[in-house]
PDB file of C-alpha atoms in Angstrom:
ATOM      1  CA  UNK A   1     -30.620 -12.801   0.437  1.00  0.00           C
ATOM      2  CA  UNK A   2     -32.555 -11.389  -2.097  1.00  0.00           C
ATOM      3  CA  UNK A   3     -31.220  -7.984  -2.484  1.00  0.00           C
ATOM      4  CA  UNK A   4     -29.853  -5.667  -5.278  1.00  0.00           C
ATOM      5  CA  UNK A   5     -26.537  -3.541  -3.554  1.00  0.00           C
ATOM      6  CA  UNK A   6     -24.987  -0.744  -5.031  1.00  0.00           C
ATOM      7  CA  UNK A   7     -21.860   0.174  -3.909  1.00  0.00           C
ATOM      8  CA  UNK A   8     -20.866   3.462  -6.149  1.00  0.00           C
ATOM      9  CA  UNK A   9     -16.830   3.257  -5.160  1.00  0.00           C
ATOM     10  CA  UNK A  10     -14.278   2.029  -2.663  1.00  0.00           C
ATOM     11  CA  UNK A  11     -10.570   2.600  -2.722  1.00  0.00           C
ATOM     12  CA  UNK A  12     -10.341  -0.840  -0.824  1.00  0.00           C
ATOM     13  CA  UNK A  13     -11.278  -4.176  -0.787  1.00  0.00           C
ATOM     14  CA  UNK A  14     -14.863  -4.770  -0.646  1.00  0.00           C
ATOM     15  CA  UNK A  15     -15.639  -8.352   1.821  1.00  0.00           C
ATOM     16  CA  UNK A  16     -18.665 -10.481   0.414  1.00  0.00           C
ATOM     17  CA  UNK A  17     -19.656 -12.993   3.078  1.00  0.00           C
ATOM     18  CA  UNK A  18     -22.845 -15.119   3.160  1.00  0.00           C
ATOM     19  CA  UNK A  19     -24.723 -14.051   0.804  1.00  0.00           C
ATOM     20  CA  UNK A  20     -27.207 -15.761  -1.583  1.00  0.00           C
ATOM     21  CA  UNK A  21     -29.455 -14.925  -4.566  1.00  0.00           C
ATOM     22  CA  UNK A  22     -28.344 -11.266  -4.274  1.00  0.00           C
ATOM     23  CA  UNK A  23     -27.134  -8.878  -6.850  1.00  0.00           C
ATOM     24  CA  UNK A  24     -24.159  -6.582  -6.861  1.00  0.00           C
ATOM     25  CA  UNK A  25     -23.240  -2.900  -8.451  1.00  0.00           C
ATOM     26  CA  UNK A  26     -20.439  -3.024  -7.346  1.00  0.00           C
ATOM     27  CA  UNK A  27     -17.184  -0.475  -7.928  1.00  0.00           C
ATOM     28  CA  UNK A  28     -13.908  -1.293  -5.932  1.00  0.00           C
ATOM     29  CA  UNK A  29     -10.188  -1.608  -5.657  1.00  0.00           C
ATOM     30  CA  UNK A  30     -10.463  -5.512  -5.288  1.00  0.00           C
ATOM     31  CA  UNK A  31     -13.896  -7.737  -4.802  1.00  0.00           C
ATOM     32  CA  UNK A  32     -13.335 -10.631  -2.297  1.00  0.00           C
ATOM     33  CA  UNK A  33     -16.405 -13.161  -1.499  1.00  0.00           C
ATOM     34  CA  UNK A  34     -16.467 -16.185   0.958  1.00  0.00           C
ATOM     35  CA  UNK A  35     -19.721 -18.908   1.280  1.00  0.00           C
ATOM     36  CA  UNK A  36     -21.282 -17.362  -1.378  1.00  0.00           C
ATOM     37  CA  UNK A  37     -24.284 -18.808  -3.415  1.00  0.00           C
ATOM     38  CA  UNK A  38     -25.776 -17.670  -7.183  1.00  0.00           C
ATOM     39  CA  UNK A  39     -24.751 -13.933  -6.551  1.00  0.00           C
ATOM     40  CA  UNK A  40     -24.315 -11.074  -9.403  1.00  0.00           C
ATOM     41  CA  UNK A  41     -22.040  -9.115  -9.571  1.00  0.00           C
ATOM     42  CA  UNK A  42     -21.479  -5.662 -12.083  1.00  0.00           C
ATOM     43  CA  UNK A  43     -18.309  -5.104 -11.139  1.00  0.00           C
ATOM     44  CA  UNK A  44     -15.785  -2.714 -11.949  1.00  0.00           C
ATOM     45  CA  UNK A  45     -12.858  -3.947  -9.761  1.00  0.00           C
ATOM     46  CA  UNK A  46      -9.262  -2.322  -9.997  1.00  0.00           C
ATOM     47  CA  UNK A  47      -7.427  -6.034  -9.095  1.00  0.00           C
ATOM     48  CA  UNK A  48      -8.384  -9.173  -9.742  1.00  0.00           C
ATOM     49  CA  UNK A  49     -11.565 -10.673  -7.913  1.00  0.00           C
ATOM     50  CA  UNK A  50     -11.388 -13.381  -5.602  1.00  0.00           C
ATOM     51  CA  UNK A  51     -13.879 -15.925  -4.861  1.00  0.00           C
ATOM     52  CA  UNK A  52     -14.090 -18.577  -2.312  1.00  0.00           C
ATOM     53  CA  UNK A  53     -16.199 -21.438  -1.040  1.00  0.00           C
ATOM     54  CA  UNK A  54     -18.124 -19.674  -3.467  1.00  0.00           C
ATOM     55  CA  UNK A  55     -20.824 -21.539  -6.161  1.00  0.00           C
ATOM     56  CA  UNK A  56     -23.111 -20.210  -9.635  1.00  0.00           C
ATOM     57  CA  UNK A  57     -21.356 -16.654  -9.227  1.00  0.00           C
ATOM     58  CA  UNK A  58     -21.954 -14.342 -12.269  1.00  0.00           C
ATOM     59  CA  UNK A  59     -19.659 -11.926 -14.003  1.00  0.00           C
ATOM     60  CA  UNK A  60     -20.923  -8.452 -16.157  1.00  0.00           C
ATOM     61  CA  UNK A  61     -19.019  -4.992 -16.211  1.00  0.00           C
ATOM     62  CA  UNK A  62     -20.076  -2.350 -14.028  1.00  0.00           C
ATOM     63  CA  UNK A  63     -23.873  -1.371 -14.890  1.00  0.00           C
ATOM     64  CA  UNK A  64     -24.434   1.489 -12.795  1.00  0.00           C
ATOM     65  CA  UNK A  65     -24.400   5.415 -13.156  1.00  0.00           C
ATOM     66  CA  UNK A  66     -25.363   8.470 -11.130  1.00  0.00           C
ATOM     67  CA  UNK A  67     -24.359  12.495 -11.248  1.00  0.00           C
ATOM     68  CA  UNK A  68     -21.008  12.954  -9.543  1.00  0.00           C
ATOM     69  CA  UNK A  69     -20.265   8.662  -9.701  1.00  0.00           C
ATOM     70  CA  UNK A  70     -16.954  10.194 -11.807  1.00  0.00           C
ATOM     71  CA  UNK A  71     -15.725  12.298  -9.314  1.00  0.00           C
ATOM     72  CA  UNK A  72     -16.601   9.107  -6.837  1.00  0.00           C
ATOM     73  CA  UNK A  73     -14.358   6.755  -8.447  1.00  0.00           C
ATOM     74  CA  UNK A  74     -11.497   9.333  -8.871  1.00  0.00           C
ATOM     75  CA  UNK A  75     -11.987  10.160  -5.421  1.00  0.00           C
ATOM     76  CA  UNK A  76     -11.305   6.241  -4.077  1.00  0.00           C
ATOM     77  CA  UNK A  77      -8.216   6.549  -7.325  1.00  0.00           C
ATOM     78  CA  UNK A  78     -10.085   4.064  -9.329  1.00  0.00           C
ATOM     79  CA  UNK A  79      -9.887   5.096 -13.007  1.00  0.00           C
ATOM     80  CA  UNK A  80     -12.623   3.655 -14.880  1.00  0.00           C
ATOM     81  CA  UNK A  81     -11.151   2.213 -18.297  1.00  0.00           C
ATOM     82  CA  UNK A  82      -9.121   0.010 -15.871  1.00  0.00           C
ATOM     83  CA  UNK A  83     -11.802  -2.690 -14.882  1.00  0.00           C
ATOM     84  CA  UNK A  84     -10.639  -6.320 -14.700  1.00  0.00           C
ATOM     85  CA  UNK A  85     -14.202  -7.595 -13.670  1.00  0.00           C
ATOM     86  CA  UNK A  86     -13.627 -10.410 -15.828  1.00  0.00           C
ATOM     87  CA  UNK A  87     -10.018 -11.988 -14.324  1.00  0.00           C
ATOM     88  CA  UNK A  88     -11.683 -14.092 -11.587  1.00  0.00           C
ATOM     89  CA  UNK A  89      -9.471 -16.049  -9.366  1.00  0.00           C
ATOM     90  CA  UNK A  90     -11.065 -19.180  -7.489  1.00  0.00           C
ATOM     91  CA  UNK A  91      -9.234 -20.191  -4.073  1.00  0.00           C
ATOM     92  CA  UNK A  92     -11.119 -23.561  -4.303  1.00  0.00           C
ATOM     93  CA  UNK A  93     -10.785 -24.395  -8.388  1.00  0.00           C
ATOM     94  CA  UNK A  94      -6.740 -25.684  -8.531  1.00  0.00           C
ATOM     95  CA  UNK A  95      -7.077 -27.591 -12.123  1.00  0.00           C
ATOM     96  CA  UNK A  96      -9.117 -23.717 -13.004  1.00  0.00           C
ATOM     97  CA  UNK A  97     -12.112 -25.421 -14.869  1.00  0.00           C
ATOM     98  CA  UNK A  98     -14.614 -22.138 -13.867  1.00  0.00           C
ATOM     99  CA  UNK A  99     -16.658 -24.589 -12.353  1.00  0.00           C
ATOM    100  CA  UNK A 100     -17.870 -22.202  -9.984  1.00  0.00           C
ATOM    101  CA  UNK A 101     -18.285 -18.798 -12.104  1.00  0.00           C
ATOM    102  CA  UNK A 102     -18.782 -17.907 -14.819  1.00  0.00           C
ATOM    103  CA  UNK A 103     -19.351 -14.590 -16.955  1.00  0.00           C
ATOM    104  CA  UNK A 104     -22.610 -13.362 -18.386  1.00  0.00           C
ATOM    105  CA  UNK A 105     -23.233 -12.423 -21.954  1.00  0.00           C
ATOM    106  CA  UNK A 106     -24.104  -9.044 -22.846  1.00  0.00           C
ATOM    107  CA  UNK A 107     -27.916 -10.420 -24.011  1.00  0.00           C
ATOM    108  CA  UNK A 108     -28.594 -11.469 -20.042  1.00  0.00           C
ATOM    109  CA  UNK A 109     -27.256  -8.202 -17.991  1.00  0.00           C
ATOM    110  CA  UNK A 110     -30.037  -6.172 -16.650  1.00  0.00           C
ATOM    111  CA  UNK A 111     -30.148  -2.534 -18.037  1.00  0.00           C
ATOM    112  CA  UNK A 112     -27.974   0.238 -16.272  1.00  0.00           C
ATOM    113  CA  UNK A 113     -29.034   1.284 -12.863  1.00  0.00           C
ATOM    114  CA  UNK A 114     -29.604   4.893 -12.574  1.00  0.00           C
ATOM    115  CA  UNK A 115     -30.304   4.802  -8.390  1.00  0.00           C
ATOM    116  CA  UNK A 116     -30.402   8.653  -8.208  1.00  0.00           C
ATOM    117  CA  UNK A 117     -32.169   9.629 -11.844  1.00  0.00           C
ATOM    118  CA  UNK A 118     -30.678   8.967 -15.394  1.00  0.00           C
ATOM    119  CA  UNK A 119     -27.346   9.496 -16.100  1.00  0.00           C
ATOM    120  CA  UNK A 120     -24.723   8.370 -18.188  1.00  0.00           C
ATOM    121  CA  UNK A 121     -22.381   5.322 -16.648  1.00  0.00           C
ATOM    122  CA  UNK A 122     -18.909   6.610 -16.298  1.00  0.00           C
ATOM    123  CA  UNK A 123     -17.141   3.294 -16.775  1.00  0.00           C
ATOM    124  CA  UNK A 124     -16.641   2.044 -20.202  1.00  0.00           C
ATOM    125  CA  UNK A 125     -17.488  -1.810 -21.209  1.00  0.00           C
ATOM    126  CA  UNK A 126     -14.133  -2.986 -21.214  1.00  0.00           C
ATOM    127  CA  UNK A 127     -13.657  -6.358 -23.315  1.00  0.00           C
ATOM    128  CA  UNK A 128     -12.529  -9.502 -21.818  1.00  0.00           C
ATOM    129  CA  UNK A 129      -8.630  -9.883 -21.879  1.00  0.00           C
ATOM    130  CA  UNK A 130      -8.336  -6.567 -23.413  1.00  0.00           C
ATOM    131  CA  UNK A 131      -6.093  -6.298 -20.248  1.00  0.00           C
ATOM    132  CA  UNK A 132      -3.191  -8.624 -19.160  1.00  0.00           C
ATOM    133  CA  UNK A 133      -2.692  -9.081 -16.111  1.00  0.00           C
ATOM    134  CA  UNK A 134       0.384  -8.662 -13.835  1.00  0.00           C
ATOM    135  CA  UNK A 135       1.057 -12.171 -13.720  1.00  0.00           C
ATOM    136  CA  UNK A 136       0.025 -13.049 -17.755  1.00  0.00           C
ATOM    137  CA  UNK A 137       1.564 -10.150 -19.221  1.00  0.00           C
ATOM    138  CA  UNK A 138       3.998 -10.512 -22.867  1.00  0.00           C
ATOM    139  CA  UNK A 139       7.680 -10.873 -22.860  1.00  0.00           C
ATOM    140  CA  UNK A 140       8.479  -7.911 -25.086  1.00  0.00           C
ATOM    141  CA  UNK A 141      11.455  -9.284 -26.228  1.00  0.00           C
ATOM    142  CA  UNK A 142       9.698 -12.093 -27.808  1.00  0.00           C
ATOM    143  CA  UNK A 143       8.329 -10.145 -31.255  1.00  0.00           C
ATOM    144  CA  UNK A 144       5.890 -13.539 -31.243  1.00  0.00           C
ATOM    145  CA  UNK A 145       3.980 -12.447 -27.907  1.00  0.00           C
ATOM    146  CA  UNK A 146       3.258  -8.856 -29.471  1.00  0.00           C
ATOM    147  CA  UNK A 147      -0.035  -8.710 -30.531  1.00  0.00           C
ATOM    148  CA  UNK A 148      -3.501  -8.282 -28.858  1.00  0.00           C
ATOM    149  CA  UNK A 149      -3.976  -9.151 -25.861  1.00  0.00           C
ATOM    150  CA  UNK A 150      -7.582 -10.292 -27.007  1.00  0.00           C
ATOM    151  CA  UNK A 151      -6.716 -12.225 -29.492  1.00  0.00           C
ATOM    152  CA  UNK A 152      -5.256 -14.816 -27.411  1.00  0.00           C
ATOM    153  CA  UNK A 153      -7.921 -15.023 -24.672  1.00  0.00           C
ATOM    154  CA  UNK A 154      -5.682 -12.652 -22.112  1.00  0.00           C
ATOM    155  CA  UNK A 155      -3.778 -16.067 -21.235  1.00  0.00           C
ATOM    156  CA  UNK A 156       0.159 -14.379 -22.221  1.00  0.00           C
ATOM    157  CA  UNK A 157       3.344 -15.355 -20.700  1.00  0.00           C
ATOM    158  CA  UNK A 158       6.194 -13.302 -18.647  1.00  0.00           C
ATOM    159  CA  UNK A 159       9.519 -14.025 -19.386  1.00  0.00           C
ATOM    160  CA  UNK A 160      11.912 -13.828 -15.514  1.00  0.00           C
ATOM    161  CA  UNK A 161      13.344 -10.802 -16.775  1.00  0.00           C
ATOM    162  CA  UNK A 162      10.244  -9.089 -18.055  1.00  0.00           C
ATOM    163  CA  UNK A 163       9.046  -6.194 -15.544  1.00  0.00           C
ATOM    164  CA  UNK A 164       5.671  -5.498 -14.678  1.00  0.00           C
ATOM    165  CA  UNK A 165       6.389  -1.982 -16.891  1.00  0.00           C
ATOM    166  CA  UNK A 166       7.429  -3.537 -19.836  1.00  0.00           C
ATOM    167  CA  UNK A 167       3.985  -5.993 -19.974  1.00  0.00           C
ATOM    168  CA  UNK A 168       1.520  -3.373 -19.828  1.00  0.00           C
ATOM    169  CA  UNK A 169       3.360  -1.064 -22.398  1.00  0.00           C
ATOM    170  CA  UNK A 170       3.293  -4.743 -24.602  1.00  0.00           C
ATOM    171  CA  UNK A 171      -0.442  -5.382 -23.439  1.00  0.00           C
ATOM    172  CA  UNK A 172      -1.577  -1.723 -24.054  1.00  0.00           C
ATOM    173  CA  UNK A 173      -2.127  -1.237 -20.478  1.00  0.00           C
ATOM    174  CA  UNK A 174      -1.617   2.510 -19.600  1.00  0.00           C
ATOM    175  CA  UNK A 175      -2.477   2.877 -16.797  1.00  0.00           C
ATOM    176  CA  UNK A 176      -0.348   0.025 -15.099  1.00  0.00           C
ATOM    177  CA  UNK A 177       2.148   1.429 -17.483  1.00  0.00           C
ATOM    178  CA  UNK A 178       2.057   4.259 -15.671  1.00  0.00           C
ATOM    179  CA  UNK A 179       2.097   3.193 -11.922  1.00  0.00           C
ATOM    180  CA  UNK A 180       5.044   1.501 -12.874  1.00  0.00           C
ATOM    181  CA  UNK A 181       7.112   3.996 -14.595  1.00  0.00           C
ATOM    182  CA  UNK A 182       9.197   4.998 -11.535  1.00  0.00           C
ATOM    183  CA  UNK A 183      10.056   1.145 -10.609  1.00  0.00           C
ATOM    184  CA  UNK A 184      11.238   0.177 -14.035  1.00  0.00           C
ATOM    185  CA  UNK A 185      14.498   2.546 -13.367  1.00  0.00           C
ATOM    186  CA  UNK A 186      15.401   0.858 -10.381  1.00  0.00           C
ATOM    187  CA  UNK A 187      17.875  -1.987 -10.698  1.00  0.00           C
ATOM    188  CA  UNK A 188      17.218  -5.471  -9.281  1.00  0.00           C
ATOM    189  CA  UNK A 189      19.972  -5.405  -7.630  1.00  0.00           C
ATOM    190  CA  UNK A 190      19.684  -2.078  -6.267  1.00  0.00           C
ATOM    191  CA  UNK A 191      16.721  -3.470  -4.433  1.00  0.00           C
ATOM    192  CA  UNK A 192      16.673  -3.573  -0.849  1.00  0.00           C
ATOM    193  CA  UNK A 193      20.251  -1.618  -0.422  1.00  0.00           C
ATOM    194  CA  UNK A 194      20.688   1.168   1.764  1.00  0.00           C
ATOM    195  CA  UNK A 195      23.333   4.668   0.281  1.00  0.00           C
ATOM    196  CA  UNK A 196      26.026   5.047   2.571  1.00  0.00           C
ATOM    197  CA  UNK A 197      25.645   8.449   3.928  1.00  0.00           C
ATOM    198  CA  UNK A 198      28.707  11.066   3.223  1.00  0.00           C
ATOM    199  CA  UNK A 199      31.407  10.863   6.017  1.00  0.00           C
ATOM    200  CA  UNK A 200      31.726  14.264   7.789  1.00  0.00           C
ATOM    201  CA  UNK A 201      34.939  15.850   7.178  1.00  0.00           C
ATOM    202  CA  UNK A 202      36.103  18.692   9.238  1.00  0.00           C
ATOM    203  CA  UNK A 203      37.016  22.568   7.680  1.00  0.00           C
ATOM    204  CA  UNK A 204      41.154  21.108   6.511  1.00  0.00           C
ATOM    205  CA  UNK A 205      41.633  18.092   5.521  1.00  0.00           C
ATOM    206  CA  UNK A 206      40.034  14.823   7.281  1.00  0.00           C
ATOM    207  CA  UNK A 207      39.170  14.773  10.855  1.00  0.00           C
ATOM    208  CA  UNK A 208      37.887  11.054  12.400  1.00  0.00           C
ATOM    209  CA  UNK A 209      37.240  12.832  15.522  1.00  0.00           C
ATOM    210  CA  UNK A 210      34.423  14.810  13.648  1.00  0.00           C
ATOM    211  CA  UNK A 211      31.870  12.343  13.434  1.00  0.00           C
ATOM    212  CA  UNK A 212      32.960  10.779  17.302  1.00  0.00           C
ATOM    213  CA  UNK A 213      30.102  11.897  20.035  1.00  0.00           C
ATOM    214  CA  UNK A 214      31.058  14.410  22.362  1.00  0.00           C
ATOM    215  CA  UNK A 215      32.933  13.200  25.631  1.00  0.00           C
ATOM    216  CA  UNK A 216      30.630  13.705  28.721  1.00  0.00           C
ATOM    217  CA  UNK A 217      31.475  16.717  30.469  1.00  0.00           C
ATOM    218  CA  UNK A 218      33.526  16.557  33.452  1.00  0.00           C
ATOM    219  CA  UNK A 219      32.230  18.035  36.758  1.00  0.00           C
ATOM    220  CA  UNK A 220      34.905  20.931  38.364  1.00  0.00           C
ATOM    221  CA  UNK A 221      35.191  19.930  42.029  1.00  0.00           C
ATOM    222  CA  UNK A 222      36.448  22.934  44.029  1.00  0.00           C
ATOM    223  CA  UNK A 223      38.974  21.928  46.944  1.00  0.00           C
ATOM    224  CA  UNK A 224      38.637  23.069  50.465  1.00  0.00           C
ATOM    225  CA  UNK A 225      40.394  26.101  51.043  1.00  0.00           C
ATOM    226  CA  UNK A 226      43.087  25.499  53.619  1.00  0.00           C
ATOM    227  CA  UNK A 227      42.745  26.765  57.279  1.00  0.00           C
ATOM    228  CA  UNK A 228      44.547  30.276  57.971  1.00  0.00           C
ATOM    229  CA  UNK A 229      47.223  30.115  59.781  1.00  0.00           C
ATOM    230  CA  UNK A 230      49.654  32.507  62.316  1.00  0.00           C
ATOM    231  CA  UNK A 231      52.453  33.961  61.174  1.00  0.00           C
ATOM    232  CA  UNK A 232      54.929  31.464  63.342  1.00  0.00           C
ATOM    233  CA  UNK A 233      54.064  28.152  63.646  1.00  0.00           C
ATOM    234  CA  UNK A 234      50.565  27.075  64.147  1.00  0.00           C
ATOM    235  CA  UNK A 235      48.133  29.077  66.474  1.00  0.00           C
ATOM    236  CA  UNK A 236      44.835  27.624  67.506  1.00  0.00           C
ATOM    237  CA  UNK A 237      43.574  31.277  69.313  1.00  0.00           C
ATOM    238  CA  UNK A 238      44.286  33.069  66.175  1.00  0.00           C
ATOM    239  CA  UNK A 239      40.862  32.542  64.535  1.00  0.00           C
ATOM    240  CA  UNK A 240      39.033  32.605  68.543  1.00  0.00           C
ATOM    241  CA  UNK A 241      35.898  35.257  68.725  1.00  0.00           C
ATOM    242  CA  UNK A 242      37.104  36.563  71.917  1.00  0.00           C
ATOM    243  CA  UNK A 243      40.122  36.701  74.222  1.00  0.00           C
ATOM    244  CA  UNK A 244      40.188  34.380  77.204  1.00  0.00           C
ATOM    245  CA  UNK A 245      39.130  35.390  80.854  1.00  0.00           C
ATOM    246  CA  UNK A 246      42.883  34.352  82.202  1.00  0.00           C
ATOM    247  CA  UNK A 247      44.786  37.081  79.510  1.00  0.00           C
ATOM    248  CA  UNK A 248      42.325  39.955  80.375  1.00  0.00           C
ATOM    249  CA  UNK A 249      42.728  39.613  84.109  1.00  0.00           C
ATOM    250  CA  UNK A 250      46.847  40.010  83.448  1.00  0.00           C
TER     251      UNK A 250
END
């Protein structure tokens, strides 16, 4: 309560819980807040925000600057011309009237906040709906949805087939454009399946025993080898250790 925060850059979500009368500098990869009462926040935030049970919350681009707070942000991958402080999404406003936010004019933000000595602020003012968002972006096959993204307030329209890709090239958004660039080559109905690994064949020809597990080895169980026996018929005093007492006395 009370309190000015500055938080120079997280490559996560930063959790605002319980908090009133307080103001935020605030850079992240996505803002959250829950039971949250007239709070500030200059915010450079990589996703949209989310608020929640939240009331009188207020909106300005990020407003603070130190010596290394570059290397910060690229450190926590948050590039700074990418700052959707302004897309706002209310859990508890359905009918989205803004009844709980709202975002400040330039004439009522307090000046930049140098914590560390004066320096220059590394994140750019970036204009309200001068980026679409993922789920607002153009259908760029519709030549009427090409234009500004400004213009129109940032509210655009996706057509089913449009990918994420092809709104942010429409919108101007390069650095989405970018994230995406691998995906758009991917098929939607290549999604999800699994290549069939090459069957093994042997040296000639095709062998189906090749790719068969190894049989367990069988254990070699030596017989008994057979009792010696005399050279007529069978001799019980042949294999005896000494001669008897009766044959020696003959």
């Amino acid at each position: 309560t009370n309190s000015k925060i500055f938080i120079a850059g997280s490559g996560e979500s930063v959790f605002v819980r319980n908090c009133e009368n307080t103001t935020f500098t605030l850079a992240c990869k996505q803002l959250r807040t829950r039971d949250c009462v007239n709070c500030k926040f200059y915010l450079y935030s990589k996703t949209e925000p989310i608020i929640e049970t939240s009331t009188k919350m207020e909106f300005a681009p990020f407003n603070g600057a130190f010596k290394g707070h570059k290397e910060c942000m690229a450190a926590a991958n948050l590039q700074p011309n990418h700052n959707l402080w302004f897309a706002v999404f209310d859990f508890n406003d359905e009918a989205k009237t803004g009844k709980n936010w709202r975002l400040m004019s330039q004439s009522e933000e307090d000046p930049l906040w140098c914590p560390l000595g004066k320096f220059a602020n590394c994140c750019p003012r970036v204009a309200v709906g001068s980026i679409a968002l993922p789920s607002q972006g153009a259908d760029p096959t519709d030549p009427s949805n090409n234009k500004n993204v400004a213009s129109s307030g940032g509210m655009m329209s996706f057509g089913l087939n449009t990918s994420m890709h092809e709104a942010a090239k429409v919108s101007g958004d390069a650095y989405l454009a970018q994230e995406t660039q691998a995906a758009k080559h991917t098929s939607p109905k290549d999604k999800g399946k699994k290549k069939a690994s090459p069957k093994k064949k042997a040296g000639v020809g095709w062998n189906p025993d090749a790719l068969a597990e190894p049989s367990p080895v069988k254990k070699e169980t030596t017989k008994p080898k057979p009792q010696k026996k005399s050279g007529v018929g069978w001799n019980p005093d042949a294999f005896a250790a000494e001669p008897s007492p009766e044959k020696e006395k003959k």
